[in-house]
PDB file of C-alpha atoms in Angstrom:
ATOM      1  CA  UNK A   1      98.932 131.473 150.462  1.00 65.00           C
ATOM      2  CA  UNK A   2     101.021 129.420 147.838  1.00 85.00           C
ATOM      3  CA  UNK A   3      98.378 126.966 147.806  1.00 89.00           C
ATOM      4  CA  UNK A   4      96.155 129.968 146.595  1.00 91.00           C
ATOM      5  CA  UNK A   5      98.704 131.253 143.800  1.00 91.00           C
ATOM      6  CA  UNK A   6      99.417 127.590 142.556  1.00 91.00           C
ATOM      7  CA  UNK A   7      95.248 127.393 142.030  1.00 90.00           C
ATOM      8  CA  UNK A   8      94.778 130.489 140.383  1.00 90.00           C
ATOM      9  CA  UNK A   9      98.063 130.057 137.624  1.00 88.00           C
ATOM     10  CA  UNK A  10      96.088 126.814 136.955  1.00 86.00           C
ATOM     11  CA  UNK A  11      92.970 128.533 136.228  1.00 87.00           C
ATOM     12  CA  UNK A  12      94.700 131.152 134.656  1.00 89.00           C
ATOM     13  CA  UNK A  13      97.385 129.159 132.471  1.00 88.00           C
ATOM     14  CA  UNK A  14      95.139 125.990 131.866  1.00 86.00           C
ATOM     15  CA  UNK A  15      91.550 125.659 130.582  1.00 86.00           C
ATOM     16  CA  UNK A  16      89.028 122.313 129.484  1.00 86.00           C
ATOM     17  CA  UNK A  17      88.076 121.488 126.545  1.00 86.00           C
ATOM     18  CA  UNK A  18      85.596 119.416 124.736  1.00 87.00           C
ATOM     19  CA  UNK A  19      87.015 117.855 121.985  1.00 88.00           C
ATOM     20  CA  UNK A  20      84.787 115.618 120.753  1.00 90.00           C
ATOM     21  CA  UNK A  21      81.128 115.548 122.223  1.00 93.00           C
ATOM     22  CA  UNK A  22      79.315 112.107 122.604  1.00 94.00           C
ATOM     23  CA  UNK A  23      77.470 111.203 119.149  1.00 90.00           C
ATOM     24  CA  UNK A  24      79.506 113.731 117.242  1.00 94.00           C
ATOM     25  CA  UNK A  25      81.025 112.379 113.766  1.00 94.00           C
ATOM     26  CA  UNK A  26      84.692 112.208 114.100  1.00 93.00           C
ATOM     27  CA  UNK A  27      85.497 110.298 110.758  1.00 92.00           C
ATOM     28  CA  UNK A  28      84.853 106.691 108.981  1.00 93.00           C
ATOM     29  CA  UNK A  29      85.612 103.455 109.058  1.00 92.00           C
ATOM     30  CA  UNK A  30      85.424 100.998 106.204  1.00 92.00           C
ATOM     31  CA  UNK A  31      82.743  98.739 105.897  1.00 90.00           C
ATOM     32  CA  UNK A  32      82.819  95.397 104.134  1.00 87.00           C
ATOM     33  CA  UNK A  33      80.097  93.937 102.144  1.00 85.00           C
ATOM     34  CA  UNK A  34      78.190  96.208 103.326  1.00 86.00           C
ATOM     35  CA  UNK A  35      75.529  98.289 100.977  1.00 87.00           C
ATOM     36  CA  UNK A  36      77.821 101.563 102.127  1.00 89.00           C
ATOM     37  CA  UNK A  37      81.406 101.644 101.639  1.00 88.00           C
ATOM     38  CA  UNK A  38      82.025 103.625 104.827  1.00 91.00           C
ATOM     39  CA  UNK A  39      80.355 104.019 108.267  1.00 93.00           C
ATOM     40  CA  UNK A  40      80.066 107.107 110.241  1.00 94.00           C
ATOM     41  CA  UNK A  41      81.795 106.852 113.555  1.00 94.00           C
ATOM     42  CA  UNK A  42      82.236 108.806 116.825  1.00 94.00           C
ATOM     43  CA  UNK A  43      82.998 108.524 121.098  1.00 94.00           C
ATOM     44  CA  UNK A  44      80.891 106.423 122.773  1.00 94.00           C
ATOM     45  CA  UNK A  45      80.977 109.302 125.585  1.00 94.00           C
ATOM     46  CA  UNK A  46      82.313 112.646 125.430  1.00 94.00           C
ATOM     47  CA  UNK A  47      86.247 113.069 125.252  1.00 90.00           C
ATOM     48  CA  UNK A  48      87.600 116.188 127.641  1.00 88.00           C
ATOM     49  CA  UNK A  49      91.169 117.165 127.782  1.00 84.00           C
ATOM     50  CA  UNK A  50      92.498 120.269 129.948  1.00 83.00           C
ATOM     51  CA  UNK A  51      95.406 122.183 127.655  1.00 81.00           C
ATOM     52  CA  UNK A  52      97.266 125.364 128.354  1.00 83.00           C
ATOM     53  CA  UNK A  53      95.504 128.309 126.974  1.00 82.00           C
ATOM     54  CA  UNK A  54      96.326 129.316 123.124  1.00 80.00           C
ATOM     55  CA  UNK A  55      98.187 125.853 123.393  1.00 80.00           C
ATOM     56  CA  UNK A  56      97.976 123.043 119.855  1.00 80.00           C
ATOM     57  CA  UNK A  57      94.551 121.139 120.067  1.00 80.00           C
ATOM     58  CA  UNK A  58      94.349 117.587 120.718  1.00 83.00           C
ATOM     59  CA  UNK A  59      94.852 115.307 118.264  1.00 86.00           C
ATOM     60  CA  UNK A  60      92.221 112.498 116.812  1.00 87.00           C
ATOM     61  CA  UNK A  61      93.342 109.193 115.581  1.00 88.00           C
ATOM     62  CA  UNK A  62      90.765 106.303 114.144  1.00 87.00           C
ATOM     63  CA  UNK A  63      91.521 102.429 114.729  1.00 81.00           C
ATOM     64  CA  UNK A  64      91.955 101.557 111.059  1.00 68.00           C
ATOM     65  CA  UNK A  65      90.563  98.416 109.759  1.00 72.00           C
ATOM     66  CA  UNK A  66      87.113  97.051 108.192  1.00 88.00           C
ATOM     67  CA  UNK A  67      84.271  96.190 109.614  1.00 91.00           C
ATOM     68  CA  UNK A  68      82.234  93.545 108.549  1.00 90.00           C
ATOM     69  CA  UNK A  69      78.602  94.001 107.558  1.00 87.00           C
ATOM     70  CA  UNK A  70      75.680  94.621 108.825  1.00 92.00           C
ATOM     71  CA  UNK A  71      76.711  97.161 111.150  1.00 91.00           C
ATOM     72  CA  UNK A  72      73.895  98.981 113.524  1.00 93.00           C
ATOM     73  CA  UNK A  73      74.001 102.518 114.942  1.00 94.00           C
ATOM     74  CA  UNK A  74      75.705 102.065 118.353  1.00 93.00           C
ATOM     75  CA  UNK A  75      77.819  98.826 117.420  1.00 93.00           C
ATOM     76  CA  UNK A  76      81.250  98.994 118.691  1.00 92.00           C
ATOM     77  CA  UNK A  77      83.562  99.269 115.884  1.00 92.00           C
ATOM     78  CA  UNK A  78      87.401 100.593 116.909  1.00 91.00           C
ATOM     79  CA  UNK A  79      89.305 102.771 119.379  1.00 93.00           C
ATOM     80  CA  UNK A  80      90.163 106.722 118.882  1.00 91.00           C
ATOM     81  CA  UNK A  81      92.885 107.950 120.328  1.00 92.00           C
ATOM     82  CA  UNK A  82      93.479 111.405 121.786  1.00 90.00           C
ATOM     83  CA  UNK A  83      96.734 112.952 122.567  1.00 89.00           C
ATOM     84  CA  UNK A  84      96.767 116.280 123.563  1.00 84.00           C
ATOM     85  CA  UNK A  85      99.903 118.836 122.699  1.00 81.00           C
ATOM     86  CA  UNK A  86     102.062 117.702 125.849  1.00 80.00           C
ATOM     87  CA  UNK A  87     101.837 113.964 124.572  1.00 86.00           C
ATOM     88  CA  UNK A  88      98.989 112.474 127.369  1.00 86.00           C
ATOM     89  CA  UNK A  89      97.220 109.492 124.841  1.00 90.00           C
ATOM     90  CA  UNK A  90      93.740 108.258 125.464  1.00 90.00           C
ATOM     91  CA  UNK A  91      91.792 105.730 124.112  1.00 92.00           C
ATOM     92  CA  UNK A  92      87.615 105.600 124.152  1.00 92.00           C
ATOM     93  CA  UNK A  93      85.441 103.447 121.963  1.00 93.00           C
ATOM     94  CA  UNK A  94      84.415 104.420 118.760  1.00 92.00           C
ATOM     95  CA  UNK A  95      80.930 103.587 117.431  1.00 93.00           C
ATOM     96  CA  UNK A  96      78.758 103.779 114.503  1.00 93.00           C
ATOM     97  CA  UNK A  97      76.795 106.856 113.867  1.00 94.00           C
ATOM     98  CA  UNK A  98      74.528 105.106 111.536  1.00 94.00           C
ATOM     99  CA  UNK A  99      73.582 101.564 110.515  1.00 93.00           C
ATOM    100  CA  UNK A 100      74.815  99.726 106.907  1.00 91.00           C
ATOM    101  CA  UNK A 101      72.845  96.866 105.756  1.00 91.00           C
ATOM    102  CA  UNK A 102      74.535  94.063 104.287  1.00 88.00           C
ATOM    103  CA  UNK A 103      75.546  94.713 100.274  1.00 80.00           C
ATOM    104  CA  UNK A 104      72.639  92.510  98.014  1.00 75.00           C
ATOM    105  CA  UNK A 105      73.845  89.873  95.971  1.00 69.00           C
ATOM    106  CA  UNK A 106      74.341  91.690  92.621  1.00 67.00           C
ATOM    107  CA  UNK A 107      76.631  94.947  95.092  1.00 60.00           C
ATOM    108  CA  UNK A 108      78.238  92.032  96.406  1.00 58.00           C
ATOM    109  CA  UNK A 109      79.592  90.102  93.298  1.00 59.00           C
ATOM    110  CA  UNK A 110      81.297  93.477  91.826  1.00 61.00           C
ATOM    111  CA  UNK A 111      82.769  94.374  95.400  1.00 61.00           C
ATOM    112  CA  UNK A 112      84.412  90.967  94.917  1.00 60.00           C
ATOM    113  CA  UNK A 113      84.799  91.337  91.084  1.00 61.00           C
ATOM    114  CA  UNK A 114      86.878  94.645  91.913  1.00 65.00           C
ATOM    115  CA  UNK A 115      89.335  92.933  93.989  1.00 63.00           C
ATOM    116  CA  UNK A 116      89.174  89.421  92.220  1.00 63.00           C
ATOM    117  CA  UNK A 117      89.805  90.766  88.890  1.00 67.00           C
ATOM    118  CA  UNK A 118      93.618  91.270  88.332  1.00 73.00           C
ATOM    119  CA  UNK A 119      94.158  87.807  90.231  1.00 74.00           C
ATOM    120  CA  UNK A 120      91.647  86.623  87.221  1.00 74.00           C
ATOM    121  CA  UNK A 121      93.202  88.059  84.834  1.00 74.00           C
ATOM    122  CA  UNK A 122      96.117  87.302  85.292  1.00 78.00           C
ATOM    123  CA  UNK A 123      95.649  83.580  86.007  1.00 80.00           C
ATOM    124  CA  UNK A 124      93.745  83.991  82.016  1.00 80.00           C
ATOM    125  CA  UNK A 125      96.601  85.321  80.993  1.00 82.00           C
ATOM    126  CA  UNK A 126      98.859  82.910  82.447  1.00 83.00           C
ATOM    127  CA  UNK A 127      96.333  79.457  81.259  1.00 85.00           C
ATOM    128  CA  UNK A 128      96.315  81.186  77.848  1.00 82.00           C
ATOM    129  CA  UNK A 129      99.915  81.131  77.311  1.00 83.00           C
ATOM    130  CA  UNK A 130     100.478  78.003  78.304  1.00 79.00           C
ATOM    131  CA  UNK A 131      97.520  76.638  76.075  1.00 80.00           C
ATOM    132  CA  UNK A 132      99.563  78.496  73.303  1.00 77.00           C
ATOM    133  CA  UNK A 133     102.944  76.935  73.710  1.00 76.00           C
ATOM    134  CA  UNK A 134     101.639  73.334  74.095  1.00 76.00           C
ATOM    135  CA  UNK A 135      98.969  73.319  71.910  1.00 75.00           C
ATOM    136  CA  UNK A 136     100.587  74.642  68.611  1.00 72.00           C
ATOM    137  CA  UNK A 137     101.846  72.945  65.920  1.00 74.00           C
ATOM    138  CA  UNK A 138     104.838  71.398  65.771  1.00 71.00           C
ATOM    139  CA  UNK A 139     108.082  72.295  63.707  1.00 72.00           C
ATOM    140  CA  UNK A 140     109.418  69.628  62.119  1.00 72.00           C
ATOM    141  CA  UNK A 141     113.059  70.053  60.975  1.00 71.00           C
ATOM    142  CA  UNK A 142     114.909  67.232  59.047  1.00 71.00           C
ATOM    143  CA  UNK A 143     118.067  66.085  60.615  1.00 69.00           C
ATOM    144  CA  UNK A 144     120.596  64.685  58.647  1.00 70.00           C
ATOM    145  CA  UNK A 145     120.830  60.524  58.852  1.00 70.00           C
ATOM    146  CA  UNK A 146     124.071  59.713  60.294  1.00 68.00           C
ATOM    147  CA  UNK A 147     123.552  56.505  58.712  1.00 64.00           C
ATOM    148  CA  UNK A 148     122.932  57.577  55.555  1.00 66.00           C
ATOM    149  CA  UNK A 149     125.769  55.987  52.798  1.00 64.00           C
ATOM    150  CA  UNK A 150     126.551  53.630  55.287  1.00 63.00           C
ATOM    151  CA  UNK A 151     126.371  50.158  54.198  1.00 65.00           C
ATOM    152  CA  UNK A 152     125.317  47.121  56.092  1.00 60.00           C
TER     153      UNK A 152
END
């Protein structure tokens, strides 16, 4: 008979749940030189957790980090991780939802312009002063002879 009462508080108390079905978009991941800036990401099979009833969801968290172009619906690309309200973490693979073709030449140059640029410009800015100190005229001041009067 306990066995009985112990089964039926845990179908009573506790309950599944689907929190993220296999396929479904959970987020993005960053995507370099790619012709997208982002990547749509999700499980690579369906992540259950059992909770008590009325209890916090689960929590979703994304492996951060780029991924390098071209990317193809189904690559791998990170980890999520689950942790449901009394602290139980899982990991499951992550994969792309859709596929990103590498950035063209022209996307490509301003991608790297954007992050190139203050590191040019200050390097200019840095080559043009020094150009400016060495390069200008000289002052010439007169300084008095210390010889002057002085006879030989």
């Amino acid at each position: 008979l306990d066995h009985q009462n112990l089964l039926e508080y845990g179908f009573s108390e506790f309950s599944p749940v689907l929190v993220a079905a296999k396929g479904a978009r959970v987020g993005a991941i960053p995507v370099r030189g790619g012709s997208l800036d982002t990547v749509a990401v999700g499980p690579k099979e369906d992540v259950n957790s059992v909770g008590r009833k009325g209890a916090a969801p689960a929590t979703l968290e994304l492996s951060d980090g780029p991924v390098g172009a071209p990317v193809r619906a189904g690559d791998l690309v990170g980890k999520l991780t689950v942790t449901d309200a009394d602290g139980f973490r899982r990991e499951v693979d992550l994969v792309a939802l859709e596929d990103v073709a590498r950035a063209s030449l022209p996307v490509a140059l301003a991608e790297t312009s954007k992050s190139l640029s203050p590191t040019i410009l200050l390097g200019g800015a840095l080559v043009g002063a020094g150009l400016y100190v060495f390069r200008r005229p000289r002052r010439t001041v007169a300084l008095p002879d210390p010889y002057r009067g002085v006879k030989e």
